[in-house]
Amino acid sequence: MFDSWRGFADKTLTAEWHRTLTEKARAARGEIIKMTTIAASGHPGGSMSSLEMYLLLYHFAKVDPKNPYRDERDRIIISHGHTSPGAYTALAAAGFFEIGPALHGFRQAGSPFEGHVERSVPGIEWDTGNLGQGLSVGCGKALYARLAGLTFHTYVLMGDGEQQKGQIAEARRFAVKYKLTNLTALVDFNRLQISGKIDDVMPQHVKVGWEADGWRVIEVDGHDLKCLYAALWDATHTQDGPVMILAHTIMGKGVSFMENDENYHGAALSMDQARKAFAELGGIPDDLEVLAARRKNGPPPPFATRRASYPKIEPGSPANYGVDEKLDNRGAFGKALVSVAEANMGKPGVVMGVFDCDLAKSVKVDGFAKKFAESFFQCGISEHSTATMAGALSAEQAVAVWADFGVFGIDETYNQARLNDINHSNLKLFCTHSGVMVGEDGKTHQCIDYFSLLNSTFGWKVITPADPNQTDRVVRYVLSTPGNYAVVMGRSVAPMVKNENGEPYFAGAYRYRYGRMEWLRSGEQVALVAAGNVVPTAMEAWNALQAEGVRISLVCVSDWSDLHADDLGALARYQDLVVLEDHNVKTGLGTALSAALFEHGCRTRLTRMGVTRYGSSGKPDELYKLLGIDAGSVAARVRSLLIEKSVMR
Amino acid sequence: MFDSWRGFADKTLTAEWHRTLTEKARAARGEIIKMTTIAASGHPGGSMSSLEMYLLLYHFAKVDPKNPYRDERDRIIISHGHTSPGAYTALAAAGFFEIGPALHGFRQAGSPFEGHVERSVPGIEWDTGNLGQGLSVGCGKALYARLAGLTFHTYVLMGDGEQQKGQIAEARRFAVKYKLTNLTALVDFNRLQISGKIDDVMPQHVKVGWEADGWRVIEVDGHDLKCLYAALWDATHTQDGPVMILAHTIMGKGVSFMENDENYHGAALSMDQARKAFAELGGIPDDLEVLAARRKNGPPPPFATRRASYPKIEPGSPANYGVDEKLDNRGAFGKALVSVAEANMGKPGVVMGVFDCDLAKSVKVDGFAKKFAESFFQCGISEHSTATMAGALSAEQAVAVWADFGVFGIDETYNQARLNDINHSNLKLFCTHSGVMVGEDGKTHQCIDYFSLLNSTFGWKVITPADPNQTDRVVRYVLSTPGNYAVVMGRSVAPMVKNENGEPYFAGAYRYRYGRMEWLRSGEQVALVAAGNVVPTAMEAWNALQAEGVRISLVCVSDWSDLHADDLGALARYQDLVVLEDHNVKTGLGTALSAALFEHGCRTRLTRMGVTRYGSSGKPDELYKLLGIDAGSVAARVRSLLIEKSVMR
């Protein structure tokens, strides 16, 4: 009887469908209770209030249970991820999988049926649970449809408690600005959250708030399948801006003693309570003991899931900047971005989106914006939503680029970066104003924790190019490689790094090899290791020492996240390492190198020179001096180490 | 003529004041231009549009230029911190300091006159610049007035571009819920932001949005001193909810070629342009050359600034939990919090506020909420605003406590924590659901980066108590000690740590010494170092090994941020260290210990056992097993190290 890929084609729900879904809803409520009771954990209340929405969406959106990863499918995003039992039962009811394993394997270690919705389950598009992000995900998916020329619709299911999160307003306004009529939000308006009534916890005019941001709101009884269907049909077919369906529902709907009781937001029924609920729902078989026994046999097997493949991107031809060119790394980024876009845009399968938060000229995406206006998204000052939205786009077959200052692209939005990473995004983050080098904007704007934050995830890789030539190559590498990369740059003009013949080091025959250090200069006893913004400083120190007849090694690290064993071995052969970085010295490259060398059993001395306190406002050179990380201080430190001639302790 | 502490007492602005302030505004516009031109950097445009607001507030609010830190002063919070030239000139005009040093020392390294407003300048209450946070700061200050029984008013100046930030809506709703009539917001509505017109960058109905959240909005010409004064009088004296003054202004106001040009948002005039501006403003002395020469003499001296002192808090009597008591650390936190509150509330000078984001029962602040309802603030699901608000309260003479899950209290709000730290807050953050131990809620909810994030600041200290007894003592220590502390706990029942006599280790004669490790068991060759959630796991491993006749040492680390040299020295005497932690293994305790030992020249072998990938959903024990950090895996690792009997490589 199932006939998928409907796309809410009929204007009304037939009587037959109404009977079918009514019956499915009754059974699903029983399953929600089983799942959570067997797990003794989970969120039955909201699952039961969202259930009719789940059932209608998974039955009438354009989804294919037998082939759940078709690129042209509608995207159903679940923002209130704790209602996973509702989603799982509805997916099963629609034919995505058999419900059995979910009933005993919910929230069990190793099971695909995790506590909050996770992409390990077919039909689930995005791992959520941290509230307030789903609408931003939906915007990213809706943009993908537009950019890829696909006609799919995106539905975002949300809780009402989460309406308290500010990020939602950012996403709302973006959706209206870009006229995302292919996006529909559904709010499960059961008026309860963990701590009680939403009106007590945090009074809010939900409908008025959405309307204030330009959305059309349809109010509907969220348990009335016919009315809800009609609202979804309307929202799916309208060209009248994005629509929010405010679904008035009842937490714990269907079981009298659960209804409107916030205690069932996040607590399971006991076995006895569950049996009472089964009786009330009618016709729910009591197989709790069987399920409990099955659970003891271990978690159900994983599903074969398929991720969107990263588009094939030509890196294009690298630029070669002469030693006298005056350019900052961010400028080189902007040019390389346009160059890569020009080499790829228009090719089949290439979708690209560049996101900006009111800083296009500073972060140098204005060139891209001019040439590829349709692929450029000005998000205003709304970093949280932008981070999530760009991440969601990047998890499709698309290149998503977000450029921002370091404190906004990393510090302000760390959790969004973490959740993107969990969702296997391929976001390309370019942070152009990082380190104390940001200068006059002062301590609030100096991002000195880019590595320690992103290294706290398992996927993000941090690259700090040394000059415009290396930046150019790094940008091409990153754009043509899957995965989450943060390219962290400073603000100032970056002198070209030269080899000893005075030629550009990172141009011509140089090939960027991710993960390897560059020995810019070879010398004795001391290796001065520098990264990113302070490579010119280190070079200046090296030159000063060289002029005195002191010849040390100078090593450039661009890729902090993967330190190569061969490079570590080579470093360990020096009596002294001096690590110079424009990063919090507690948590940066020096610490990572120390830990790596220690665990390799190496035994050399390492001096960390970095940012030891919040900076102030001033020119980078002056600030470096105040912090003791200017060229003079570095050279002095090397001299004193050589004088000490210390042997190993 | 100046007569401070007015509090907008008169209903209208007198003609004399109007003349005075008009003249001051003219001079101040010249000064704004001088400041930015001499620095060749800064934001003149918005400074000139906000100027009348600044002048009226610093002249008519209850502030005392001669004694700017009186506890009963009105708080003037500047959310759009880039308009610092406007603030500095107005402060000088009101007598807080002489303008001279600001004119040549603006944005100069070492100068108090930083690029974004900083508390190094008398009259500036909060370092801002990252947009969207000021209203949350204002809420914190308004709460302080209420809790401390002070009648001061809080004014928050904001930009219009920053209205795009979602955090503002969170703060708006909080202010309405708690009827903060002692709070007024002013929006500089010049309709331009860096990238152009706000209506182009991100269309938004600013007024409607505020009204939707329950604020009364007064629209006014922001350059008309009389009208603006009347609006401020109204907002200050009304009991009709918090008021937002929407001040229609002109970017670059007063200089024809700057007006309504977004290029002057963030760019200074050249010397020649400045001179043209002086001519237009009339009567502005051209001392640019003199100022430029003065700048070369170095930055102006710092001001003597005074921070609010932390209240004197009695830690109360520690609880002693018996070895058989079933309690989780979060439960011990909740009890200790109530105990400390009971020992201090009502004493003179003691102000306390506890903040919750819809998780009171889970994070165990429900006991406090019941006993001290007036000091408990239910913020709903609005972590960003709550983090800032609690931080702002904690920077007054008040104890501010925020309890939340780790991913919300740390990951979601890292930047708020960083900015609080920059502002010398004394926030007490209690994260009750941290580590993989969070269990069934799954990877999105497992905070495994608490240390690496907060250690990226210079002030925050991270403590992971081992059991309820230690938790009790840590809570008392933290609440009675100034500074930013994060007490990071798990979710599960934590067995009491016992000494070898079977008595509670962390009770009785035990005294908590911040920064020191505890040698729970002494043994040979291997020291097993464990922290927080996994101390019971380590103890179980130790017991298993002991039963086999293998006696190693077991060391408990609670205080990750300050590793004591004596403890490091003691650890270095072992052949092997095994570090066990419920934290990302790349960036946690093992890495910190490795780096510290390496830099102390120590040479022992260290094995890191921690979280190596995003966890899944399940019982903590099962997840630990999946990750190879359960007791069995730890004991096995120790055995294999002992078999290897490896000598130093």
PDB file of C-alpha atoms in Angstrom, chain A residues 433-625:
ATOM      1  CA  HIS A 433      41.847  38.311  11.689  1.00  0.00           C
ATOM      2  CA  SER A 434      43.519  36.004  14.123  1.00  0.00           C
ATOM      3  CA  GLY A 435      46.119  36.258  16.818  1.00  0.00           C
ATOM      4  CA  VAL A 436      47.317  39.336  18.618  1.00  0.00           C
ATOM      5  CA  MET A 437      48.108  40.505  15.090  1.00  0.00           C
ATOM      6  CA  VAL A 438      44.533  41.753  14.931  1.00  0.00           C
ATOM      7  CA  GLY A 439      46.091  44.683  16.708  1.00  0.00           C
ATOM      8  CA  GLU A 440      44.132  47.826  17.400  1.00  0.00           C
ATOM      9  CA  ASP A 441      40.777  46.113  17.814  1.00  0.00           C
ATOM     10  CA  GLY A 442      42.108  44.875  21.125  1.00  0.00           C
ATOM     11  CA  LYS A 443      41.791  41.844  23.325  1.00  0.00           C
ATOM     12  CA  THR A 444      38.135  41.122  22.693  1.00  0.00           C
ATOM     13  CA  HIS A 445      38.951  40.658  19.001  1.00  0.00           C
ATOM     14  CA  GLN A 446      42.255  38.828  19.270  1.00  0.00           C
ATOM     15  CA  CYS A 447      41.662  35.167  18.577  1.00  0.00           C
ATOM     16  CA  ILE A 448      44.501  33.351  20.315  1.00  0.00           C
ATOM     17  CA  ASP A 449      42.790  30.018  20.815  1.00  0.00           C
ATOM     18  CA  TYR A 450      42.020  28.824  17.297  1.00  0.00           C
ATOM     19  CA  PHE A 451      44.038  25.671  17.694  1.00  0.00           C
ATOM     20  CA  SER A 452      43.078  24.691  21.212  1.00  0.00           C
ATOM     21  CA  LEU A 453      39.410  25.016  20.379  1.00  0.00           C
ATOM     22  CA  LEU A 454      39.265  23.240  17.058  1.00  0.00           C
ATOM     23  CA  ASN A 455      41.736  20.594  18.218  1.00  0.00           C
ATOM     24  CA  SER A 456      39.115  19.746  20.855  1.00  0.00           C
ATOM     25  CA  THR A 457      37.085  18.137  18.092  1.00  0.00           C
ATOM     26  CA  PHE A 458      38.124  15.006  16.254  1.00  0.00           C
ATOM     27  CA  GLY A 459      37.741  16.265  12.711  1.00  0.00           C
ATOM     28  CA  TRP A 460      38.748  19.884  12.374  1.00  0.00           C
ATOM     29  CA  LYS A 461      42.216  20.631  11.063  1.00  0.00           C
ATOM     30  CA  VAL A 462      43.933  23.956  11.621  1.00  0.00           C
ATOM     31  CA  ILE A 463      46.294  25.445   9.072  1.00  0.00           C
ATOM     32  CA  THR A 464      48.200  28.711   9.497  1.00  0.00           C
ATOM     33  CA  PRO A 465      49.834  29.633   6.206  1.00  0.00           C
ATOM     34  CA  ALA A 466      53.031  31.630   6.455  1.00  0.00           C
ATOM     35  CA  ASP A 467      52.753  33.999   3.529  1.00  0.00           C
ATOM     36  CA  PRO A 468      50.569  34.775   0.510  1.00  0.00           C
ATOM     37  CA  ASN A 469      52.269  32.145  -1.635  1.00  0.00           C
ATOM     38  CA  GLN A 470      51.629  29.408   0.887  1.00  0.00           C
ATOM     39  CA  THR A 471      48.146  30.760   1.535  1.00  0.00           C
ATOM     40  CA  ASP A 472      47.332  30.410  -2.128  1.00  0.00           C
ATOM     41  CA  ARG A 473      48.350  26.740  -2.123  1.00  0.00           C
ATOM     42  CA  VAL A 474      46.627  25.996   1.146  1.00  0.00           C
ATOM     43  CA  VAL A 475      43.366  27.501  -0.099  1.00  0.00           C
ATOM     44  CA  ARG A 476      43.472  25.360  -3.231  1.00  0.00           C
ATOM     45  CA  TYR A 477      44.261  22.259  -1.203  1.00  0.00           C
ATOM     46  CA  VAL A 478      41.519  22.864   1.309  1.00  0.00           C
ATOM     47  CA  LEU A 479      38.822  23.666  -1.224  1.00  0.00           C
ATOM     48  CA  SER A 480      39.551  20.499  -3.170  1.00  0.00           C
ATOM     49  CA  THR A 481      39.760  18.184  -0.153  1.00  0.00           C
ATOM     50  CA  PRO A 482      36.874  16.850   1.950  1.00  0.00           C
ATOM     51  CA  GLY A 483      36.806  17.511   5.677  1.00  0.00           C
ATOM     52  CA  ASN A 484      36.583  20.438   8.036  1.00  0.00           C
ATOM     53  CA  TYR A 485      39.474  22.829   7.658  1.00  0.00           C
ATOM     54  CA  ALA A 486      40.159  26.136   9.343  1.00  0.00           C
ATOM     55  CA  VAL A 487      42.689  28.303   7.575  1.00  0.00           C
ATOM     56  CA  VAL A 488      43.809  30.837  10.144  1.00  0.00           C
ATOM     57  CA  MET A 489      45.395  34.043   8.967  1.00  0.00           C
ATOM     58  CA  GLY A 490      46.428  37.370  10.370  1.00  0.00           C
ATOM     59  CA  ARG A 491      45.400  40.778   9.270  1.00  0.00           C
ATOM     60  CA  SER A 492      48.626  42.516   8.285  1.00  0.00           C
ATOM     61  CA  VAL A 493      50.624  42.507   5.094  1.00  0.00           C
ATOM     62  CA  ALA A 494      52.722  39.361   5.182  1.00  0.00           C
ATOM     63  CA  PRO A 495      56.171  39.612   3.616  1.00  0.00           C
ATOM     64  CA  MET A 496      56.941  36.758   1.230  1.00  0.00           C
ATOM     65  CA  VAL A 497      59.053  34.084   2.834  1.00  0.00           C
ATOM     66  CA  LYS A 498      62.304  33.802   0.920  1.00  0.00           C
ATOM     67  CA  ASN A 499      64.816  31.046   0.520  1.00  0.00           C
ATOM     68  CA  GLU A 500      68.497  31.820   0.983  1.00  0.00           C
ATOM     69  CA  ASN A 501      68.783  32.878  -2.623  1.00  0.00           C
ATOM     70  CA  GLY A 502      66.242  35.567  -1.981  1.00  0.00           C
ATOM     71  CA  GLU A 503      63.554  33.840  -4.018  1.00  0.00           C
ATOM     72  CA  PRO A 504      60.016  33.134  -2.813  1.00  0.00           C
ATOM     73  CA  TYR A 505      60.164  29.965  -0.753  1.00  0.00           C
ATOM     74  CA  PHE A 506      56.544  28.940  -1.166  1.00  0.00           C
ATOM     75  CA  ALA A 507      56.280  29.529  -4.905  1.00  0.00           C
ATOM     76  CA  GLY A 508      57.696  27.940  -8.031  1.00  0.00           C
ATOM     77  CA  ALA A 509      58.719  24.350  -7.395  1.00  0.00           C
ATOM     78  CA  TYR A 510      57.336  24.283  -3.846  1.00  0.00           C
ATOM     79  CA  ARG A 511      54.512  21.822  -3.335  1.00  0.00           C
ATOM     80  CA  TYR A 512      52.309  22.084  -0.287  1.00  0.00           C
ATOM     81  CA  ARG A 513      52.285  18.775   1.595  1.00  0.00           C
ATOM     82  CA  TYR A 514      49.627  18.765   4.282  1.00  0.00           C
ATOM     83  CA  GLY A 515      51.056  17.726   7.624  1.00  0.00           C
ATOM     84  CA  ARG A 516      54.724  18.420   6.989  1.00  0.00           C
ATOM     85  CA  MET A 517      56.952  21.129   8.385  1.00  0.00           C
ATOM     86  CA  GLU A 518      59.218  23.249   6.218  1.00  0.00           C
ATOM     87  CA  TRP A 519      62.881  23.716   7.077  1.00  0.00           C
ATOM     88  CA  LEU A 520      63.261  27.283   5.896  1.00  0.00           C
ATOM     89  CA  ARG A 521      66.823  27.489   7.133  1.00  0.00           C
ATOM     90  CA  SER A 522      69.207  24.818   8.362  1.00  0.00           C
ATOM     91  CA  GLY A 523      71.570  25.433  11.209  1.00  0.00           C
ATOM     92  CA  GLU A 524      72.962  24.101  14.435  1.00  0.00           C
ATOM     93  CA  GLN A 525      71.990  23.534  18.031  1.00  0.00           C
ATOM     94  CA  VAL A 526      68.739  25.479  18.052  1.00  0.00           C
ATOM     95  CA  ALA A 527      65.650  25.085  15.901  1.00  0.00           C
ATOM     96  CA  LEU A 528      63.370  28.066  15.932  1.00  0.00           C
ATOM     97  CA  VAL A 529      59.885  26.775  15.162  1.00  0.00           C
ATOM     98  CA  ALA A 530      57.307  29.333  14.071  1.00  0.00           C
ATOM     99  CA  ALA A 531      53.821  29.299  12.667  1.00  0.00           C
ATOM    100  CA  GLY A 532      51.550  31.611  10.730  1.00  0.00           C
ATOM    101  CA  ASN A 533      51.518  35.240  11.744  1.00  0.00           C
ATOM    102  CA  VAL A 534      54.931  35.126  13.391  1.00  0.00           C
ATOM    103  CA  VAL A 535      56.949  33.441  10.661  1.00  0.00           C
ATOM    104  CA  PRO A 536      58.148  36.887   9.507  1.00  0.00           C
ATOM    105  CA  THR A 537      59.100  37.677  13.099  1.00  0.00           C
ATOM    106  CA  ALA A 538      61.065  34.456  13.316  1.00  0.00           C
ATOM    107  CA  MET A 539      62.760  35.193  10.011  1.00  0.00           C
ATOM    108  CA  GLU A 540      63.744  38.604  11.289  1.00  0.00           C
ATOM    109  CA  ALA A 541      65.233  37.021  14.391  1.00  0.00           C
ATOM    110  CA  TRP A 542      67.019  34.436  12.280  1.00  0.00           C
ATOM    111  CA  ASN A 543      68.488  37.140  10.077  1.00  0.00           C
ATOM    112  CA  ALA A 544      69.723  39.073  13.085  1.00  0.00           C
ATOM    113  CA  LEU A 545      71.399  35.985  14.519  1.00  0.00           C
ATOM    114  CA  GLN A 546      72.855  35.014  11.163  1.00  0.00           C
ATOM    115  CA  ALA A 547      74.365  38.480  10.862  1.00  0.00           C
ATOM    116  CA  GLU A 548      76.120  37.808  14.159  1.00  0.00           C
ATOM    117  CA  GLY A 549      77.421  34.508  12.867  1.00  0.00           C
ATOM    118  CA  VAL A 550      74.919  32.429  14.797  1.00  0.00           C
ATOM    119  CA  ARG A 551      73.306  29.994  12.441  1.00  0.00           C
ATOM    120  CA  ILE A 552      70.311  28.132  13.774  1.00  0.00           C
ATOM    121  CA  SER A 553      67.531  26.270  12.010  1.00  0.00           C
ATOM    122  CA  LEU A 554      64.242  27.898  11.195  1.00  0.00           C
ATOM    123  CA  VAL A 555      61.235  25.628  10.867  1.00  0.00           C
ATOM    124  CA  CYS A 556      57.807  26.643   9.674  1.00  0.00           C
ATOM    125  CA  VAL A 557      54.738  24.751  10.851  1.00  0.00           C
ATOM    126  CA  SER A 558      51.548  25.383   8.954  1.00  0.00           C
ATOM    127  CA  ASP A 559      49.547  22.298   9.905  1.00  0.00           C
ATOM    128  CA  TRP A 560      49.102  22.115  13.660  1.00  0.00           C
ATOM    129  CA  SER A 561      46.655  19.255  13.868  1.00  0.00           C
ATOM    130  CA  ASP A 562      48.881  16.550  12.452  1.00  0.00           C
ATOM    131  CA  LEU A 563      52.514  16.645  13.505  1.00  0.00           C
ATOM    132  CA  HIS A 564      54.514  14.175  11.454  1.00  0.00           C
ATOM    133  CA  ALA A 565      56.730  11.702  13.304  1.00  0.00           C
ATOM    134  CA  ASP A 566      59.650  12.319  10.947  1.00  0.00           C
ATOM    135  CA  ASP A 567      59.484  16.027  11.632  1.00  0.00           C
ATOM    136  CA  LEU A 568      59.318  15.422  15.363  1.00  0.00           C
ATOM    137  CA  GLY A 569      62.336  13.153  15.092  1.00  0.00           C
ATOM    138  CA  ALA A 570      64.236  15.804  13.200  1.00  0.00           C
ATOM    139  CA  LEU A 571      63.353  18.431  15.784  1.00  0.00           C
ATOM    140  CA  ALA A 572      64.444  16.190  18.627  1.00  0.00           C
ATOM    141  CA  ARG A 573      67.978  16.223  17.303  1.00  0.00           C
ATOM    142  CA  TYR A 574      68.454  19.831  18.360  1.00  0.00           C
ATOM    143  CA  GLN A 575      69.746  20.842  21.753  1.00  0.00           C
ATOM    144  CA  ASP A 576      67.061  23.501  21.995  1.00  0.00           C
ATOM    145  CA  LEU A 577      63.752  24.184  20.400  1.00  0.00           C
ATOM    146  CA  VAL A 578      62.221  27.623  20.571  1.00  0.00           C
ATOM    147  CA  VAL A 579      58.570  27.646  19.555  1.00  0.00           C
ATOM    148  CA  LEU A 580      57.104  30.988  18.538  1.00  0.00           C
ATOM    149  CA  GLU A 581      53.391  31.387  18.010  1.00  0.00           C
ATOM    150  CA  ASP A 582      50.658  34.015  17.949  1.00  0.00           C
ATOM    151  CA  HIS A 583      48.476  31.815  20.178  1.00  0.00           C
ATOM    152  CA  ASN A 584      47.854  31.298  23.856  1.00  0.00           C
ATOM    153  CA  VAL A 585      51.135  29.756  24.927  1.00  0.00           C
ATOM    154  CA  LYS A 586      49.369  27.382  27.315  1.00  0.00           C
ATOM    155  CA  THR A 587      47.430  25.578  24.630  1.00  0.00           C
ATOM    156  CA  GLY A 588      49.131  26.131  21.329  1.00  0.00           C
ATOM    157  CA  LEU A 589      51.847  24.696  19.125  1.00  0.00           C
ATOM    158  CA  GLY A 590      54.522  24.668  21.822  1.00  0.00           C
ATOM    159  CA  THR A 591      52.350  22.584  24.095  1.00  0.00           C
ATOM    160  CA  ALA A 592      51.330  20.234  21.294  1.00  0.00           C
ATOM    161  CA  LEU A 593      54.980  19.784  20.324  1.00  0.00           C
ATOM    162  CA  SER A 594      56.026  19.255  23.942  1.00  0.00           C
ATOM    163  CA  ALA A 595      53.413  16.586  24.459  1.00  0.00           C
ATOM    164  CA  ALA A 596      54.213  14.879  21.162  1.00  0.00           C
ATOM    165  CA  LEU A 597      57.955  14.887  21.771  1.00  0.00           C
ATOM    166  CA  PHE A 598      57.495  13.640  25.320  1.00  0.00           C
ATOM    167  CA  GLU A 599      55.383  10.758  24.166  1.00  0.00           C
ATOM    168  CA  HIS A 600      57.879   9.911  21.449  1.00  0.00           C
ATOM    169  CA  GLY A 601      60.440   9.640  24.238  1.00  0.00           C
ATOM    170  CA  CYS A 602      62.403  12.546  22.846  1.00  0.00           C
ATOM    171  CA  ARG A 603      64.604  14.593  25.062  1.00  0.00           C
ATOM    172  CA  THR A 604      65.386  18.081  24.037  1.00  0.00           C
ATOM    173  CA  ARG A 605      64.730  21.382  25.682  1.00  0.00           C
ATOM    174  CA  LEU A 606      61.804  23.444  24.478  1.00  0.00           C
ATOM    175  CA  THR A 607      61.102  27.101  25.102  1.00  0.00           C
ATOM    176  CA  ARG A 608      57.600  28.317  24.412  1.00  0.00           C
ATOM    177  CA  MET A 609      57.163  31.900  23.267  1.00  0.00           C
ATOM    178  CA  GLY A 610      53.571  32.924  22.724  1.00  0.00           C
ATOM    179  CA  VAL A 611      50.723  34.938  24.132  1.00  0.00           C
ATOM    180  CA  THR A 612      50.822  34.893  27.921  1.00  0.00           C
ATOM    181  CA  ARG A 613      47.990  37.285  28.726  1.00  0.00           C
ATOM    182  CA  TYR A 614      45.106  39.063  27.047  1.00  0.00           C
ATOM    183  CA  GLY A 615      46.592  41.530  24.597  1.00  0.00           C
ATOM    184  CA  SER A 616      45.855  45.191  24.384  1.00  0.00           C
ATOM    185  CA  SER A 617      45.065  47.574  21.576  1.00  0.00           C
ATOM    186  CA  GLY A 618      47.893  48.702  19.329  1.00  0.00           C
ATOM    187  CA  LYS A 619      49.981  47.954  16.305  1.00  0.00           C
ATOM    188  CA  PRO A 620      50.941  44.282  16.049  1.00  0.00           C
ATOM    189  CA  ASP A 621      54.655  45.029  16.261  1.00  0.00           C
ATOM    190  CA  GLU A 622      54.192  47.004  19.440  1.00  0.00           C
ATOM    191  CA  LEU A 623      51.977  44.336  20.942  1.00  0.00           C
ATOM    192  CA  TYR A 624      54.464  41.617  20.097  1.00  0.00           C
ATOM    193  CA  LYS A 625      57.077  43.690  21.873  1.00  0.00           C
TER     194      LYS A 625
END
